[in-house]
Amino acid sequence: MNILHKKYKGIKPVHDWYLSSPQIEEAVVSPFCTGDPEAQDYPREVIIESSTPRPDLTEAFHNSTVLRGARDFLRLNAQFNILPGATQSEKARRAILIKTNVCQYILVGALAVVVLFAIVAGIVVGVLVHSATLGVATSAGVIGIFTLVQGYLFGMKLLGQGKGH
């Protein structure tokens, strides 16, 4: 797991601030994927038929000392071993899936900050100009601008992923 963690850090050295820490899952990879799943050509599309969270592997991924006393780890997790010279079969394979999700607390916190900022900006403008209509319009405008910025950043991230970054 320590080697897997180092390889993951080599591929993805920067952890996005809005993502949770990586979680390890046992995934069943469809045999209908194109190419060799062990090939190092990225990005690679695979079909995941199902996945099951593995808290033991997640803990070992983040803390390599957990497995120091586990002599039977490879024998107990033999489903992940791909022997040299093995050819692609017509049955599904089991694989380790490293998964990150959006951290819900950060998402709710960021949304709350944006809404509060928009409300405060609307109140300040409304009081200074003595117009409730302009205050509401300012709040709506601030939220609209944040929405456009978010859409732009999301689109740039998708375009960056399409180029193999």
Short mmCIF file of N, CA and C in Angstrom, two decimals, residues 72-162:
data_model
loop_
_atom_site.label_atom_id
_atom_site.label_comp_id
_atom_site.label_asym_id
_atom_site.label_seq_id
_atom_site.Cartn_x
_atom_site.Cartn_y
_atom_site.Cartn_z
N ASP A 72 -0.16 -11.95 6.30
CA ASP A 72 -1.07 -12.60 5.37
C ASP A 72 -1.79 -11.61 4.46
N PHE A 73 -1.33 -10.37 4.40
CA PHE A 73 -2.05 -9.35 3.63
C PHE A 73 -2.16 -9.75 2.16
N LEU A 74 -1.07 -10.16 1.55
CA LEU A 74 -1.12 -10.53 0.13
C LEU A 74 -1.96 -11.77 -0.11
N ARG A 75 -1.89 -12.72 0.81
CA ARG A 75 -2.69 -13.93 0.64
C ARG A 75 -4.18 -13.63 0.81
N LEU A 76 -4.52 -12.75 1.76
CA LEU A 76 -5.91 -12.41 2.00
C LEU A 76 -6.50 -11.52 0.91
N ASN A 77 -5.65 -10.82 0.18
CA ASN A 77 -6.11 -9.93 -0.88
C ASN A 77 -5.56 -10.37 -2.24
N ALA A 78 -5.55 -11.66 -2.46
CA ALA A 78 -4.99 -12.21 -3.70
C ALA A 78 -5.80 -11.82 -4.94
N GLN A 79 -7.03 -11.37 -4.76
CA GLN A 79 -7.86 -10.99 -5.90
C GLN A 79 -7.28 -9.79 -6.65
N PHE A 80 -6.36 -9.04 -6.01
CA PHE A 80 -5.77 -7.87 -6.66
C PHE A 80 -4.48 -8.21 -7.41
N ASN A 81 -3.94 -9.41 -7.20
CA ASN A 81 -2.68 -9.78 -7.84
C ASN A 81 -2.90 -10.08 -9.31
N ILE A 82 -2.08 -9.48 -10.14
CA ILE A 82 -2.08 -9.79 -11.57
C ILE A 82 -0.72 -10.41 -11.86
N LEU A 83 -0.74 -11.66 -12.20
CA LEU A 83 0.51 -12.37 -12.41
C LEU A 83 1.17 -11.94 -13.72
N PRO A 84 2.51 -11.94 -13.76
CA PRO A 84 3.19 -11.58 -15.01
C PRO A 84 2.81 -12.54 -16.13
N GLY A 85 2.57 -12.02 -17.29
CA GLY A 85 2.20 -12.83 -18.45
C GLY A 85 0.73 -13.17 -18.51
N ALA A 86 -0.06 -12.69 -17.56
CA ALA A 86 -1.50 -12.97 -17.58
C ALA A 86 -2.15 -12.19 -18.71
N THR A 87 -3.04 -12.86 -19.41
CA THR A 87 -3.74 -12.20 -20.52
C THR A 87 -5.10 -11.72 -20.05
N GLN A 88 -5.66 -10.82 -20.81
CA GLN A 88 -6.98 -10.29 -20.45
C GLN A 88 -8.01 -11.39 -20.67
N SER A 89 -8.77 -11.65 -19.64
CA SER A 89 -9.77 -12.72 -19.73
C SER A 89 -11.13 -12.13 -20.04
N GLU A 90 -12.10 -13.02 -20.21
CA GLU A 90 -13.45 -12.58 -20.52
C GLU A 90 -14.29 -12.38 -19.26
N LYS A 91 -13.69 -12.55 -18.09
CA LYS A 91 -14.44 -12.32 -16.87
C LYS A 91 -13.95 -11.03 -16.20
N ALA A 92 -14.78 -10.50 -15.34
CA ALA A 92 -14.46 -9.24 -14.67
C ALA A 92 -13.28 -9.44 -13.72
N ARG A 93 -12.49 -8.38 -13.55
CA ARG A 93 -11.36 -8.41 -12.63
C ARG A 93 -11.65 -7.52 -11.44
N ARG A 94 -11.02 -7.84 -10.34
CA ARG A 94 -11.10 -6.99 -9.15
C ARG A 94 -9.88 -6.07 -9.16
N ALA A 95 -10.11 -4.84 -8.75
CA ALA A 95 -9.04 -3.85 -8.74
C ALA A 95 -9.21 -2.93 -7.54
N ILE A 96 -8.14 -2.23 -7.22
CA ILE A 96 -8.20 -1.22 -6.17
C ILE A 96 -8.58 0.10 -6.82
N LEU A 97 -9.62 0.73 -6.31
CA LEU A 97 -10.11 2.00 -6.82
C LEU A 97 -9.83 3.08 -5.78
N ILE A 98 -9.09 4.12 -6.18
CA ILE A 98 -8.83 5.25 -5.29
C ILE A 98 -9.85 6.31 -5.64
N LYS A 99 -10.68 6.64 -4.67
CA LYS A 99 -11.82 7.52 -4.93
C LYS A 99 -11.77 8.74 -4.01
N THR A 100 -12.03 9.90 -4.58
CA THR A 100 -12.19 11.11 -3.78
C THR A 100 -13.55 11.71 -4.09
N ASN A 101 -14.17 12.25 -3.08
CA ASN A 101 -15.47 12.90 -3.23
C ASN A 101 -15.36 14.34 -2.80
N VAL A 102 -16.33 15.12 -3.17
CA VAL A 102 -16.39 16.50 -2.70
C VAL A 102 -16.73 16.47 -1.21
N CYS A 103 -15.95 17.17 -0.41
CA CYS A 103 -16.20 17.25 1.03
C CYS A 103 -17.46 18.08 1.24
N GLN A 104 -18.49 17.48 1.82
CA GLN A 104 -19.78 18.15 1.98
C GLN A 104 -19.69 19.37 2.90
N TYR A 105 -18.85 19.30 3.92
CA TYR A 105 -18.72 20.43 4.85
C TYR A 105 -18.12 21.65 4.15
N ILE A 106 -17.12 21.42 3.32
CA ILE A 106 -16.50 22.53 2.59
C ILE A 106 -17.49 23.10 1.58
N LEU A 107 -18.24 22.24 0.92
CA LEU A 107 -19.24 22.71 -0.05
C LEU A 107 -20.31 23.58 0.62
N VAL A 108 -20.84 23.12 1.74
CA VAL A 108 -21.86 23.89 2.46
C VAL A 108 -21.26 25.18 3.01
N GLY A 109 -20.04 25.12 3.52
CA GLY A 109 -19.38 26.32 4.04
C GLY A 109 -19.14 27.36 2.95
N ALA A 110 -18.67 26.92 1.78
CA ALA A 110 -18.43 27.86 0.68
C ALA A 110 -19.75 28.47 0.20
N LEU A 111 -20.79 27.67 0.12
CA LEU A 111 -22.10 28.18 -0.28
C LEU A 111 -22.62 29.20 0.73
N ALA A 112 -22.45 28.92 2.01
CA ALA A 112 -22.89 29.84 3.06
C ALA A 112 -22.13 31.16 2.99
N VAL A 113 -20.83 31.10 2.74
CA VAL A 113 -20.02 32.33 2.63
C VAL A 113 -20.49 33.17 1.45
N VAL A 114 -20.74 32.53 0.31
CA VAL A 114 -21.20 33.27 -0.87
C VAL A 114 -22.56 33.92 -0.62
N VAL A 115 -23.48 33.18 -0.03
CA VAL A 115 -24.82 33.73 0.23
C VAL A 115 -24.73 34.87 1.24
N LEU A 116 -23.95 34.69 2.31
CA LEU A 116 -23.80 35.76 3.30
C LEU A 116 -23.16 37.01 2.69
N PHE A 117 -22.14 36.80 1.86
CA PHE A 117 -21.49 37.93 1.19
C PHE A 117 -22.49 38.67 0.30
N ALA A 118 -23.30 37.92 -0.43
CA ALA A 118 -24.29 38.54 -1.31
C ALA A 118 -25.33 39.32 -0.50
N ILE A 119 -25.77 38.75 0.61
CA ILE A 119 -26.76 39.44 1.45
C ILE A 119 -26.17 40.71 2.05
N VAL A 120 -24.95 40.61 2.57
CA VAL A 120 -24.30 41.79 3.16
C VAL A 120 -24.09 42.87 2.10
N ALA A 121 -23.63 42.48 0.91
CA ALA A 121 -23.44 43.46 -0.17
C ALA A 121 -24.77 44.12 -0.53
N GLY A 122 -25.84 43.33 -0.59
CA GLY A 122 -27.16 43.88 -0.91
C GLY A 122 -27.65 44.85 0.16
N ILE A 123 -27.43 44.49 1.43
CA ILE A 123 -27.86 45.38 2.52
C ILE A 123 -27.07 46.68 2.50
N VAL A 124 -25.75 46.58 2.32
CA VAL A 124 -24.91 47.79 2.29
C VAL A 124 -25.33 48.70 1.15
N VAL A 125 -25.50 48.15 -0.04
CA VAL A 125 -25.91 48.97 -1.18
C VAL A 125 -27.31 49.55 -0.95
N GLY A 126 -28.22 48.74 -0.44
CA GLY A 126 -29.58 49.22 -0.18
C GLY A 126 -29.63 50.35 0.82
N VAL A 127 -28.82 50.27 1.88
CA VAL A 127 -28.78 51.32 2.91
C VAL A 127 -28.13 52.58 2.36
N LEU A 128 -27.01 52.41 1.64
CA LEU A 128 -26.29 53.59 1.12
C LEU A 128 -27.11 54.35 0.07
N VAL A 129 -27.85 53.63 -0.75
CA VAL A 129 -28.60 54.27 -1.83
C VAL A 129 -30.05 54.54 -1.41
N HIS A 130 -30.47 54.01 -0.27
CA HIS A 130 -31.84 54.14 0.23
C HIS A 130 -32.85 53.53 -0.75
N SER A 131 -32.50 52.33 -1.26
CA SER A 131 -33.39 51.66 -2.22
C SER A 131 -33.32 50.15 -1.98
N ALA A 132 -34.42 49.57 -1.55
CA ALA A 132 -34.47 48.12 -1.34
C ALA A 132 -34.34 47.37 -2.66
N THR A 133 -34.86 47.95 -3.73
CA THR A 133 -34.79 47.31 -5.04
C THR A 133 -33.34 47.16 -5.49
N LEU A 134 -32.54 48.20 -5.32
CA LEU A 134 -31.13 48.11 -5.69
C LEU A 134 -30.38 47.13 -4.79
N GLY A 135 -30.76 47.05 -3.53
CA GLY A 135 -30.13 46.10 -2.62
C GLY A 135 -30.39 44.66 -3.04
N VAL A 136 -31.63 44.36 -3.37
CA VAL A 136 -31.97 43.01 -3.84
C VAL A 136 -31.28 42.72 -5.17
N ALA A 137 -31.26 43.70 -6.06
CA ALA A 137 -30.59 43.52 -7.35
C ALA A 137 -29.10 43.28 -7.17
N THR A 138 -28.49 43.96 -6.22
CA THR A 138 -27.06 43.76 -5.95
C THR A 138 -26.81 42.34 -5.43
N SER A 139 -27.65 41.89 -4.51
CA SER A 139 -27.50 40.51 -4.00
C SER A 139 -27.62 39.50 -5.13
N ALA A 140 -28.62 39.67 -5.98
CA ALA A 140 -28.80 38.75 -7.11
C ALA A 140 -27.62 38.83 -8.07
N GLY A 141 -27.12 40.02 -8.30
CA GLY A 141 -25.97 40.19 -9.19
C GLY A 141 -24.72 39.53 -8.66
N VAL A 142 -24.47 39.67 -7.35
CA VAL A 142 -23.29 39.04 -6.74
C VAL A 142 -23.39 37.53 -6.86
N ILE A 143 -24.55 36.97 -6.57
CA ILE A 143 -24.72 35.52 -6.70
C ILE A 143 -24.55 35.10 -8.16
N GLY A 144 -25.07 35.88 -9.09
CA GLY A 144 -24.90 35.58 -10.51
C GLY A 144 -23.44 35.59 -10.93
N ILE A 145 -22.67 36.55 -10.44
CA ILE A 145 -21.24 36.62 -10.78
C ILE A 145 -20.50 35.41 -10.21
N PHE A 146 -20.79 35.04 -8.96
CA PHE A 146 -20.17 33.86 -8.39
C PHE A 146 -20.53 32.60 -9.17
N THR A 147 -21.75 32.53 -9.65
CA THR A 147 -22.17 31.38 -10.46
C THR A 147 -21.40 31.32 -11.77
N LEU A 148 -21.22 32.46 -12.42
CA LEU A 148 -20.44 32.50 -13.66
C LEU A 148 -18.99 32.09 -13.43
N VAL A 149 -18.40 32.59 -12.35
CA VAL A 149 -17.01 32.23 -12.03
C VAL A 149 -16.91 30.73 -11.77
N GLN A 150 -17.86 30.18 -11.02
CA GLN A 150 -17.84 28.75 -10.74
C GLN A 150 -17.99 27.94 -12.02
N GLY A 151 -18.90 28.34 -12.89
CA GLY A 151 -19.07 27.65 -14.17
C GLY A 151 -17.82 27.71 -15.02
N TYR A 152 -17.17 28.85 -15.05
CA TYR A 152 -15.94 29.00 -15.81
C TYR A 152 -14.85 28.08 -15.26
N LEU A 153 -14.66 28.08 -13.94
CA LEU A 153 -13.63 27.23 -13.34
C LEU A 153 -13.93 25.75 -13.56
N PHE A 154 -15.19 25.37 -13.45
CA PHE A 154 -15.58 23.98 -13.68
C PHE A 154 -15.32 23.59 -15.13
N GLY A 155 -15.66 24.48 -16.06
CA GLY A 155 -15.42 24.22 -17.48
C GLY A 155 -13.94 24.10 -17.79
N MET A 156 -13.12 24.95 -17.18
CA MET A 156 -11.67 24.88 -17.40
C MET A 156 -11.10 23.58 -16.85
N LYS A 157 -11.64 23.12 -15.73
CA LYS A 157 -11.18 21.85 -15.16
C LYS A 157 -11.53 20.69 -16.09
N LEU A 158 -12.74 20.72 -16.66
CA LEU A 158 -13.13 19.66 -17.60
C LEU A 158 -12.28 19.70 -18.85
N LEU A 159 -11.99 20.89 -19.37
CA LEU A 159 -11.14 21.01 -20.55
C LEU A 159 -9.74 20.53 -20.25
N GLY A 160 -9.24 20.81 -19.06
CA GLY A 160 -7.91 20.36 -18.66
C GLY A 160 -7.84 18.85 -18.55
N GLN A 161 -8.91 18.22 -18.06
CA GLN A 161 -8.93 16.76 -17.96
C GLN A 161 -9.00 16.12 -19.33
N GLY A 162 -9.65 16.76 -20.27
CA GLY A 162 -9.77 16.22 -21.62
C GLY A 162 -8.45 16.20 -22.36
#
